Amino acid sequence: MIIAPSLLAANFSRLAREVTRVNGSGADWLHLDIMDGHFVPNISFGPAVVRTIRPLTKLFFDVHLMCSKPEILLEPFAQAGANQISVHVELGDGVTPLLWKIKSLGRKAGLAVNPPTGISMIQPYLKQIDFLLIMTVNPGFGGQSFIYETLPKIQQAEAWRREEGLSYHIGVDGGIDFKTAAECAHAGADVFISGTTLFSRSNFAAAVGKLRKIVVCAHVKSAGARVSTATRRARTLHLQLL
Ligand code: DX5
Ligand code: ZN
């Protein structure tokens, strides 16, 4: 279970202190939202900011490119210190070369999918990705409400991963609080990106710890449920064979 605070919700007037706060909190990744004002109706920050904060922490830098022309940004972000770079499946035909390029730069490759886009769009790329980023809000802004219609996508992504013996992470991004995180964990997610919920707490480490406890619990319960369903199915099959 990976907890990834989203820097978008930080106080940018004291960015270094905010990064240090995440660093000491027990979080696993730092999620970095890059918006170009074209793919999404907002602008955030670029490689220069990522390069500036890189020396402050050893956290895994998870760069989420919400950009129409990610091809011009892959090298700059890789050089700035990204460990993983995700592009959006909505870009269409150019996705495979982008994933190859990310890999050739020695970085993990992620693919993001917006709420209105069908999960079937992701299926052709499953073997090429390290990370599947399921957007649980329409990208562009922090602090939005979780879209419940995205839950079946998590279940489908988890079923494909299990059935095909793949090992990509399944992340959820947008409106993740203590309640929605549990629901996503139950559906099969294992990376929890959270901005507003974590950064609004004065005790950041306690919030990360609470989120982790909740998702681990939900995961254990749902894994148990999956095992008992499989056992039930096997028993039925066994009885049918007798
Ligand atoms: C939305 C971004 C998210 C956002 C999540 O476009 O991709 O990463 O920062 O923020 P919260 O947790 O506030 O919804
Ligand atoms: Zn994001």
Tab-separated table of N, CA and C in Angstrom, residues 89-197:
chain	number	residue	atom	x	y	z
A	89	VAL	N	-4.036	8.367	-21.337
A	89	VAL	CA	-4.463	7.499	-22.446
A	89	VAL	C	-5.296	8.284	-23.466
A	90	GLU	N	-5.899	9.400	-23.034
A	90	GLU	CA	-6.731	10.206	-23.934
A	90	GLU	C	-5.911	10.836	-25.061
A	91	LEU	N	-4.570	10.762	-24.975
A	91	LEU	CA	-3.717	11.323	-26.038
A	91	LEU	C	-3.813	10.503	-27.313
A	92	GLY	N	-4.310	9.269	-27.205
A	92	GLY	CA	-4.558	8.459	-28.404
A	92	GLY	C	-3.331	7.730	-28.918
A	93	ASP	N	-3.123	7.808	-30.250
A	93	ASP	CA	-2.108	6.997	-30.925
A	93	ASP	C	-0.691	7.134	-30.375
A	94	GLY	N	-0.374	8.283	-29.834
A	94	GLY	CA	1.004	8.521	-29.408
A	94	GLY	C	1.394	7.850	-28.107
A	95	VAL	N	0.505	7.088	-27.489
A	95	VAL	CA	0.780	6.596	-26.135
A	95	VAL	C	1.952	5.608	-26.093
A	96	THR	N	1.968	4.635	-27.010
A	96	THR	CA	3.040	3.624	-26.958
A	96	THR	C	4.435	4.252	-27.057
A	97	PRO	N	4.698	5.117	-28.078
A	97	PRO	CA	6.029	5.739	-28.100
A	97	PRO	C	6.354	6.538	-26.841
A	98	LEU	N	5.344	7.134	-26.240
A	98	LEU	CA	5.602	7.897	-25.010
A	98	LEU	C	6.042	6.961	-23.887
A	99	LEU	N	5.363	5.809	-23.772
A	99	LEU	CA	5.720	4.841	-22.720
A	99	LEU	C	7.133	4.306	-22.959
A	100	TRP	N	7.460	4.037	-24.220
A	100	TRP	CA	8.820	3.564	-24.549
A	100	TRP	C	9.854	4.614	-24.183
A	101	LYS	N	9.534	5.855	-24.524
A	101	LYS	CA	10.479	6.947	-24.250
A	101	LYS	C	10.731	7.058	-22.726
A	102	ILE	N	9.662	6.958	-21.959
A	102	ILE	CA	9.810	7.056	-20.491
A	102	ILE	C	10.725	5.935	-20.004
A	103	LYS	N	10.491	4.724	-20.516
A	103	LYS	CA	11.320	3.562	-20.123
A	103	LYS	C	12.770	3.775	-20.553
A	104	SER	N	12.941	4.316	-21.771
A	104	SER	CA	14.311	4.491	-22.276
A	104	SER	C	15.067	5.529	-21.446
A	105	LEU	N	14.333	6.386	-20.769
A	105	LEU	CA	14.979	7.368	-19.883
A	105	LEU	C	15.284	6.760	-18.512
A	106	GLY	N	14.942	5.466	-18.364
A	106	GLY	CA	15.225	4.770	-17.105
A	106	GLY	C	14.217	5.076	-16.012
A	107	ARG	N	13.017	5.538	-16.399
A	107	ARG	CA	11.991	5.865	-15.412
A	107	ARG	C	10.828	4.895	-15.516
A	108	LYS	N	10.072	4.753	-14.453
A	108	LYS	CA	8.862	3.919	-14.488
A	108	LYS	C	7.801	4.647	-15.320
A	109	ALA	N	6.984	3.837	-16.016
A	109	ALA	CA	5.999	4.427	-16.926
A	109	ALA	C	4.579	4.215	-16.417
A	110	GLY	N	3.824	5.302	-16.391
A	110	GLY	CA	2.433	5.232	-15.934
A	110	GLY	C	1.481	5.709	-17.004
A	111	LEU	N	0.243	5.227	-16.900
A	111	LEU	CA	-0.806	5.640	-17.828
A	111	LEU	C	-2.028	6.049	-17.004
A	112	ALA	N	-2.533	7.252	-17.292
A	112	ALA	CA	-3.679	7.777	-16.540
A	112	ALA	C	-4.935	7.748	-17.395
A	113	VAL	N	-6.073	7.574	-16.725
A	113	VAL	CA	-7.347	7.523	-17.451
A	113	VAL	C	-8.373	8.422	-16.734
A	114	ASN	N	-8.988	9.305	-17.522
A	114	ASN	CA	-9.962	10.255	-16.972
A	114	ASN	C	-11.307	9.582	-16.685
A	115	PRO	N	-12.115	10.166	-15.808
A	115	PRO	CA	-13.401	9.540	-15.475
A	115	PRO	C	-14.303	9.221	-16.668
A	116	PRO	N	-14.446	10.092	-17.666
A	116	PRO	CA	-15.368	9.721	-18.758
A	116	PRO	C	-14.810	8.686	-19.736
A	117	THR	N	-13.513	8.386	-19.649
A	117	THR	CA	-12.899	7.452	-20.607
A	117	THR	C	-13.074	6.012	-20.135
A	118	GLY	N	-13.488	5.145	-21.037
A	118	GLY	CA	-13.698	3.736	-20.674
A	118	GLY	C	-12.385	3.050	-20.311
A	119	ILE	N	-12.449	2.137	-19.365
A	119	ILE	CA	-11.239	1.422	-18.911
A	119	ILE	C	-10.705	0.511	-20.026
A	120	SER	N	-11.567	0.159	-20.990
A	120	SER	CA	-11.111	-0.699	-22.093
A	120	SER	C	-10.003	-0.015	-22.906
A	121	MET	N	-9.956	1.324	-22.870
A	121	MET	CA	-8.904	2.076	-23.580
A	121	MET	C	-7.508	1.730	-23.056
A	122	ILE	N	-7.466	1.279	-21.801
A	122	ILE	CA	-6.195	0.996	-21.127
A	122	ILE	C	-5.676	-0.395	-21.489
A	123	GLN	N	-6.614	-1.283	-21.799
A	123	GLN	CA	-6.277	-2.712	-21.928
A	123	GLN	C	-5.092	-2.999	-22.865
A	124	PRO	N	-4.997	-2.337	-24.038
A	124	PRO	CA	-3.864	-2.667	-24.924
A	124	PRO	C	-2.491	-2.349	-24.335
A	125	TYR	N	-2.448	-1.526	-23.287
A	125	TYR	CA	-1.155	-1.064	-22.762
A	125	TYR	C	-0.730	-1.759	-21.470
A	126	LEU	N	-1.547	-2.678	-20.982
A	126	LEU	CA	-1.310	-3.218	-19.634
A	126	LEU	C	0.084	-3.811	-19.449
A	127	LYS	N	0.601	-4.438	-20.511
A	127	LYS	CA	1.909	-5.098	-20.372
A	127	LYS	C	3.062	-4.093	-20.427
A	128	GLN	N	2.757	-2.870	-20.834
A	128	GLN	CA	3.824	-1.867	-21.003
A	128	GLN	C	3.955	-0.928	-19.807
A	129	ILE	N	3.060	-1.060	-18.832
A	129	ILE	CA	3.044	-0.027	-17.782
A	129	ILE	C	3.445	-0.560	-16.406
A	130	ASP	N	3.992	0.359	-15.606
A	130	ASP	CA	4.302	0.054	-14.211
A	130	ASP	C	3.182	0.553	-13.304
A	131	PHE	N	2.409	1.490	-13.841
A	131	PHE	CA	1.445	2.194	-12.987
A	131	PHE	C	0.207	2.554	-13.799
A	132	LEU	N	-0.950	2.217	-13.261
A	132	LEU	CA	-2.212	2.623	-13.868
A	132	LEU	C	-2.861	3.637	-12.931
A	133	LEU	N	-3.045	4.844	-13.456
A	133	LEU	CA	-3.548	5.942	-12.625
A	133	LEU	C	-5.005	6.201	-12.984
A	134	ILE	N	-5.888	5.786	-12.119
A	134	ILE	CA	-7.323	5.955	-12.378
A	134	ILE	C	-7.770	7.275	-11.751
A	135	MET	N	-8.124	8.221	-12.614
A	135	MET	CA	-8.579	9.520	-12.113
A	135	MET	C	-9.973	9.357	-11.521
A	136	THR	N	-10.101	9.807	-10.285
A	136	THR	CA	-11.384	9.680	-9.597
A	136	THR	C	-12.078	11.044	-9.479
A	137	VAL	N	-11.480	12.054	-10.136
A	137	VAL	CA	-12.136	13.346	-10.405
A	137	VAL	C	-11.696	13.748	-11.813
A	138	ASN	N	-12.377	14.719	-12.393
A	138	ASN	CA	-11.900	15.251	-13.672
A	138	ASN	C	-10.667	16.102	-13.374
A	139	PRO	N	-9.548	15.825	-14.054
A	139	PRO	CA	-8.298	16.473	-13.658
A	139	PRO	C	-8.310	17.979	-13.902
A	140	GLY	N	-7.478	18.660	-13.140
A	140	GLY	CA	-7.341	20.106	-13.317
A	140	GLY	C	-7.270	20.858	-12.001
A	141	PHE	N	-7.956	20.337	-10.997
A	141	PHE	CA	-8.030	21.055	-9.725
A	141	PHE	C	-8.040	20.085	-8.546
A	142	GLY	N	-7.429	20.517	-7.462
A	142	GLY	CA	-7.524	19.746	-6.224
A	142	GLY	C	-8.841	20.068	-5.521
A	143	GLY	N	-9.143	19.323	-4.482
A	143	GLY	CA	-10.289	19.637	-3.633
A	143	GLY	C	-11.649	19.302	-4.221
A	144	GLN	N	-11.706	18.465	-5.247
A	144	GLN	CA	-13.002	18.100	-5.830
A	144	GLN	C	-13.562	16.841	-5.147
A	145	SER	N	-14.845	16.573	-5.419
A	145	SER	CA	-15.470	15.387	-4.816
A	145	SER	C	-15.209	14.148	-5.654
A	146	PHE	N	-14.968	13.059	-4.973
A	146	PHE	CA	-14.748	11.743	-5.569
A	146	PHE	C	-15.935	11.344	-6.459
A	147	ILE	N	-15.628	10.804	-7.640
A	147	ILE	CA	-16.683	10.348	-8.563
A	147	ILE	C	-16.852	8.833	-8.382
A	148	TYR	N	-17.965	8.437	-7.779
A	148	TYR	CA	-18.171	7.015	-7.425
A	148	TYR	C	-18.255	6.089	-8.636
A	149	GLU	N	-18.654	6.649	-9.779
A	149	GLU	CA	-18.779	5.817	-10.991
A	149	GLU	C	-17.434	5.246	-11.431
A	150	THR	N	-16.326	5.712	-10.856
A	150	THR	CA	-15.003	5.201	-11.259
A	150	THR	C	-14.643	3.898	-10.521
A	151	LEU	N	-15.394	3.543	-9.491
A	151	LEU	CA	-15.040	2.340	-8.701
A	151	LEU	C	-14.979	1.045	-9.524
A	152	PRO	N	-15.951	0.813	-10.443
A	152	PRO	CA	-15.862	-0.425	-11.243
A	152	PRO	C	-14.592	-0.510	-12.089
A	153	LYS	N	-14.039	0.652	-12.465
A	153	LYS	CA	-12.786	0.640	-13.245
A	153	LYS	C	-11.649	0.049	-12.418
A	154	ILE	N	-11.634	0.356	-11.143
A	154	ILE	CA	-10.585	-0.175	-10.254
A	154	ILE	C	-10.734	-1.693	-10.172
A	155	GLN	N	-11.975	-2.138	-10.017
A	155	GLN	CA	-12.220	-3.592	-9.937
A	155	GLN	C	-11.764	-4.293	-11.208
A	156	GLN	N	-12.061	-3.664	-12.357
A	156	GLN	CA	-11.663	-4.263	-13.642
A	156	GLN	C	-10.138	-4.310	-13.775
A	157	ALA	N	-9.492	-3.211	-13.392
A	157	ALA	CA	-8.020	-3.146	-13.493
A	157	ALA	C	-7.380	-4.199	-12.587
A	158	GLU	N	-7.973	-4.398	-11.429
A	158	GLU	CA	-7.455	-5.391	-10.476
A	158	GLU	C	-7.675	-6.807	-11.010
A	159	ALA	N	-8.837	-7.031	-11.638
A	159	ALA	CA	-9.136	-8.366	-12.196
A	159	ALA	C	-8.161	-8.683	-13.334
A	160	TRP	N	-7.912	-7.715	-14.213
A	160	TRP	CA	-6.965	-7.926	-15.318
A	160	TRP	C	-5.580	-8.236	-14.762
A	161	ARG	N	-5.179	-7.483	-13.753
A	161	ARG	CA	-3.835	-7.675	-13.186
A	161	ARG	C	-3.693	-9.094	-12.643
A	162	ARG	N	-4.716	-9.541	-11.926
A	162	ARG	CA	-4.694	-10.876	-11.314
A	162	ARG	C	-4.731	-11.954	-12.398
A	163	GLU	N	-5.680	-11.819	-13.320
A	163	GLU	CA	-5.877	-12.859	-14.336
A	163	GLU	C	-4.674	-12.998	-15.267
A	164	GLU	N	-4.029	-11.855	-15.557
A	164	GLU	CA	-2.914	-11.888	-16.520
A	164	GLU	C	-1.551	-11.947	-15.844
A	165	GLY	N	-1.549	-12.070	-14.529
A	165	GLY	CA	-0.293	-12.194	-13.784
A	165	GLY	C	0.611	-10.980	-13.935
A	166	LEU	N	0.017	-9.793	-14.000
A	166	LEU	CA	0.814	-8.564	-14.169
A	166	LEU	C	1.028	-7.900	-12.796
A	167	SER	N	1.906	-6.899	-12.789
A	167	SER	CA	2.223	-6.362	-11.458
A	167	SER	C	2.161	-4.835	-11.395
A	168	TYR	N	1.467	-4.221	-12.359
A	168	TYR	CA	1.361	-2.755	-12.299
A	168	TYR	C	0.610	-2.325	-11.029
A	169	HIS	N	1.015	-1.157	-10.524
A	169	HIS	CA	0.276	-0.580	-9.402
A	169	HIS	C	-1.013	0.045	-9.922
A	170	ILE	N	-2.036	0.059	-9.082
A	170	ILE	CA	-3.289	0.728	-9.434
A	170	ILE	C	-3.475	1.913	-8.483
A	171	GLY	N	-3.377	3.125	-9.048
A	171	GLY	CA	-3.492	4.326	-8.224
A	171	GLY	C	-4.828	5.011	-8.412
A	172	VAL	N	-5.250	5.717	-7.376
A	172	VAL	CA	-6.469	6.529	-7.463
A	172	VAL	C	-6.098	7.961	-7.108
A	173	ASP	N	-6.695	8.893	-7.854
A	173	ASP	CA	-6.257	10.287	-7.757
A	173	ASP	C	-7.448	11.230	-7.865
A	174	GLY	N	-7.727	11.912	-6.757
A	174	GLY	CA	-8.790	12.918	-6.750
A	174	GLY	C	-9.887	12.589	-5.752
A	175	GLY	N	-10.094	13.482	-4.802
A	175	GLY	CA	-11.162	13.290	-3.810
A	175	GLY	C	-10.906	12.132	-2.864
A	176	ILE	N	-9.628	11.789	-2.665
A	176	ILE	CA	-9.319	10.653	-1.781
A	176	ILE	C	-9.245	11.146	-0.326
A	177	ASP	N	-10.218	10.686	0.460
A	177	ASP	CA	-10.215	10.965	1.899
A	177	ASP	C	-10.259	9.621	2.625
A	178	PHE	N	-10.481	9.629	3.943
A	178	PHE	CA	-10.404	8.372	4.694
A	178	PHE	C	-11.506	7.382	4.278
A	179	LYS	N	-12.640	7.918	3.828
A	179	LYS	CA	-13.750	7.040	3.449
A	179	LYS	C	-13.562	6.514	2.014
A	180	THR	N	-13.293	7.431	1.083
A	180	THR	CA	-13.177	7.001	-0.323
A	180	THR	C	-11.933	6.118	-0.513
A	181	ALA	N	-10.887	6.373	0.275
A	181	ALA	CA	-9.678	5.540	0.175
A	181	ALA	C	-10.010	4.092	0.523
A	182	ALA	N	-10.812	3.893	1.568
A	182	ALA	CA	-11.190	2.533	1.967
A	182	ALA	C	-11.963	1.854	0.846
A	183	GLU	N	-12.862	2.613	0.219
A	183	GLU	CA	-13.661	2.023	-0.863
A	183	GLU	C	-12.778	1.641	-2.060
A	184	CYS	N	-11.792	2.500	-2.345
A	184	CYS	CA	-10.873	2.202	-3.456
A	184	CYS	C	-9.987	0.994	-3.116
A	185	ALA	N	-9.537	0.910	-1.879
A	185	ALA	CA	-8.705	-0.227	-1.461
A	185	ALA	C	-9.514	-1.514	-1.572
A	186	HIS	N	-10.754	-1.437	-1.183
A	186	HIS	CA	-11.640	-2.591	-1.254
A	186	HIS	C	-11.806	-3.035	-2.715
A	187	ALA	N	-11.845	-2.053	-3.624
A	187	ALA	CA	-12.014	-2.367	-5.057
A	187	ALA	C	-10.724	-2.897	-5.681
A	188	GLY	N	-9.567	-2.665	-5.032
A	188	GLY	CA	-8.320	-3.215	-5.569
A	188	GLY	C	-7.192	-2.207	-5.779
A	189	ALA	N	-7.401	-0.950	-5.402
A	189	ALA	CA	-6.333	0.053	-5.574
A	189	ALA	C	-5.218	-0.185	-4.554
A	190	ASP	N	-3.980	0.188	-4.924
A	190	ASP	CA	-2.888	0.076	-3.950
A	190	ASP	C	-2.020	1.331	-3.850
A	191	VAL	N	-2.359	2.355	-4.629
A	191	VAL	CA	-1.663	3.647	-4.496
A	191	VAL	C	-2.727	4.719	-4.255
A	192	PHE	N	-2.548	5.485	-3.185
A	192	PHE	CA	-3.568	6.444	-2.773
A	192	PHE	C	-2.981	7.845	-2.819
A	193	ILE	N	-3.427	8.609	-3.814
A	193	ILE	CA	-2.926	9.969	-3.995
A	193	ILE	C	-3.917	10.904	-3.299
A	194	SER	N	-3.404	11.688	-2.408
A	194	SER	CA	-4.309	12.536	-1.647
A	194	SER	C	-3.665	13.893	-1.394
A	195	GLY	N	-4.392	14.946	-1.776
A	195	GLY	CA	-3.879	16.298	-1.583
A	195	GLY	C	-4.546	16.979	-0.416
A	196	THR	N	-5.767	17.473	-0.642
A	196	THR	CA	-6.477	18.277	0.349
A	196	THR	C	-6.590	17.588	1.705
A	197	THR	N	-6.970	16.307	1.705
A	197	THR	CA	-7.172	15.603	2.978
A	197	THR	C	-5.901	15.603	3.820
